[in-house]
PDB file of C-alpha atoms in Angstrom:
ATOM      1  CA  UNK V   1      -0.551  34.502  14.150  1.00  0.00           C
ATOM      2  CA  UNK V   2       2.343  36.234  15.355  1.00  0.00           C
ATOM      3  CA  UNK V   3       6.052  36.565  13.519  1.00  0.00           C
ATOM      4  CA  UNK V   4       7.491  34.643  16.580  1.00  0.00           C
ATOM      5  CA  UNK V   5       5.266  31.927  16.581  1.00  0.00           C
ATOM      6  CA  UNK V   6       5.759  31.171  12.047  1.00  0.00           C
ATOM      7  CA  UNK V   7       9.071  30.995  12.978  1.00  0.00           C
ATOM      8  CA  UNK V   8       8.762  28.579  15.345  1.00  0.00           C
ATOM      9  CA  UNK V   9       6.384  26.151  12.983  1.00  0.00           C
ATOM     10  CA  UNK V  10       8.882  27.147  10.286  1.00  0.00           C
ATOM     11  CA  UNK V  11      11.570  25.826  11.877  1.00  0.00           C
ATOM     12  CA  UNK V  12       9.666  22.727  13.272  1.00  0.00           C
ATOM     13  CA  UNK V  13       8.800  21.659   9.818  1.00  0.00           C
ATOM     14  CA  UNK V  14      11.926  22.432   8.020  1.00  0.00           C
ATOM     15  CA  UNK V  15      14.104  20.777  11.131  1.00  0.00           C
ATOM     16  CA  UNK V  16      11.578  17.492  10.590  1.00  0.00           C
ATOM     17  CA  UNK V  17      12.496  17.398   6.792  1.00  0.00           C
ATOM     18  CA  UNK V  18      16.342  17.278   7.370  1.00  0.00           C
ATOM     19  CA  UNK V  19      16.526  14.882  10.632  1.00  0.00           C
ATOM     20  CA  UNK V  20      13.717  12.902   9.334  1.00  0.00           C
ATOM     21  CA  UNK V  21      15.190  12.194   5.693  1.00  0.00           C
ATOM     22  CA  UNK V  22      19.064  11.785   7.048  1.00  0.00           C
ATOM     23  CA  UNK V  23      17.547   9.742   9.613  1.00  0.00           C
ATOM     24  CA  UNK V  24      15.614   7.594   7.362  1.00  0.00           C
ATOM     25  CA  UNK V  25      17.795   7.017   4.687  1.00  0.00           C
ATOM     26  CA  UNK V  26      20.799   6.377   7.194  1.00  0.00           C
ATOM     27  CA  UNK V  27      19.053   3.547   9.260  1.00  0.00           C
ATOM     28  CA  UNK V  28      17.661   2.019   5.758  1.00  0.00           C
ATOM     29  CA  UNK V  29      20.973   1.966   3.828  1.00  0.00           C
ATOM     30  CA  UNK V  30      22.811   0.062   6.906  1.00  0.00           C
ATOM     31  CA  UNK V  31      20.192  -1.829   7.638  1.00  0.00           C
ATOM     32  CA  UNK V  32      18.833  -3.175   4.168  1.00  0.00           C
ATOM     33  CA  UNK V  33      22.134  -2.097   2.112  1.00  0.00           C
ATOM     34  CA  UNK V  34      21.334   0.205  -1.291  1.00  0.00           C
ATOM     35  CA  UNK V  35      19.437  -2.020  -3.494  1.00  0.00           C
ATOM     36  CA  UNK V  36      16.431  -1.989  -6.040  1.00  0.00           C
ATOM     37  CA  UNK V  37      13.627  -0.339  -4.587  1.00  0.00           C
ATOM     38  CA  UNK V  38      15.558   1.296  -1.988  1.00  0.00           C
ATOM     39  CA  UNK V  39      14.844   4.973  -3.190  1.00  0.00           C
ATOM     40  CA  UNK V  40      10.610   4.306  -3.203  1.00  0.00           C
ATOM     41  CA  UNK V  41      11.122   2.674   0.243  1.00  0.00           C
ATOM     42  CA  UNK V  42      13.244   5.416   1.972  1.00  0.00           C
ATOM     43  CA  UNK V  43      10.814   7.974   0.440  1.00  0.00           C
ATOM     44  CA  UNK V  44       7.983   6.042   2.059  1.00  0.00           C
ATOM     45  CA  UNK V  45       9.429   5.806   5.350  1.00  0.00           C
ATOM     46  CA  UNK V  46      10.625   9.750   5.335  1.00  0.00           C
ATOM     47  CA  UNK V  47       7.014  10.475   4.743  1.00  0.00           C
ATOM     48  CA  UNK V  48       5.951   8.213   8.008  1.00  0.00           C
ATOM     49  CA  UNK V  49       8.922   9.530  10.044  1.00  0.00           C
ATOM     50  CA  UNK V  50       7.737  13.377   8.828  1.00  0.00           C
ATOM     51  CA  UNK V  51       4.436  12.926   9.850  1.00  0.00           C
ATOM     52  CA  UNK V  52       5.043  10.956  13.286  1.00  0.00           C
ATOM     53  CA  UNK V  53       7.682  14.053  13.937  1.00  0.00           C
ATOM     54  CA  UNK V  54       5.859  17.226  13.279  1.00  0.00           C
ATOM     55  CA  UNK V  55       3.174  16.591  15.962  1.00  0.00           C
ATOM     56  CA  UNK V  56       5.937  15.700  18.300  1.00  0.00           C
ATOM     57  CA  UNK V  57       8.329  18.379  17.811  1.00  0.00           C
ATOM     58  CA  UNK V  58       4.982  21.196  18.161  1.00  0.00           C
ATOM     59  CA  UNK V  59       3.518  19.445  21.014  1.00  0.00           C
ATOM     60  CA  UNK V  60       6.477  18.003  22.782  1.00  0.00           C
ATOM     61  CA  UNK V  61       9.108  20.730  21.581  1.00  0.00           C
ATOM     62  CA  UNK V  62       7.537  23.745  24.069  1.00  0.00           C
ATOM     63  CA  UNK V  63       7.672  21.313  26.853  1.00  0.00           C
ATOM     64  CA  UNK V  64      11.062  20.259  26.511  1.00  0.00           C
ATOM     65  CA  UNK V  65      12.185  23.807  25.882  1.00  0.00           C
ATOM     66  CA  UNK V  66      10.805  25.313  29.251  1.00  0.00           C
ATOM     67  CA  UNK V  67      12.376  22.102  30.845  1.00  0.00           C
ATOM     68  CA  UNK V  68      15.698  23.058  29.342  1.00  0.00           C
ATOM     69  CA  UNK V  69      15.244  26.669  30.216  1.00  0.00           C
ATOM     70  CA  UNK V  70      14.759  25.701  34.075  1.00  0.00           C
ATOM     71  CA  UNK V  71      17.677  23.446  34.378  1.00  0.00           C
ATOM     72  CA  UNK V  72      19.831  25.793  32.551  1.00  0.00           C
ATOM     73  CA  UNK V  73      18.942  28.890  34.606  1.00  0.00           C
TER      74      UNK V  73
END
């Protein structure tokens, strides 16, 4: 596997981490409020969000980039 290509799945997976979890935990707080249980069910849905995300930012994110690329050209 090339240098250029880890970065690229490097990025991907650290990118899904951060939007994911401030994602998660943003929609959760202002739509259930901080209560008990509220740490165990944000980690629960970061993990579902992560996992959803990953496969769509590697499959989709080429795609979308080459789109991009054209229209910016």
């Amino acid at each position: 596997m090339n240098t250029h290509l880890k970065r690229k799945i490097a990025f991907a997976l650290s990118m899904g981490i951060v939007t994911t979890g401030l994602i998660s935990f943003t929609l959760l707080a202002l739509n259930l409020g901080y209560s008990e249980g509220f740490m165990l069910t944000w980690l629960r849905s970061w993990g579902i969000a992560y996992l959803i995300v990953i496969p769509a930012i590697l499959l989709i994110g080429p795609q979308l980039q080459a789109q991009v690329d054209r229209i910016v050209r």
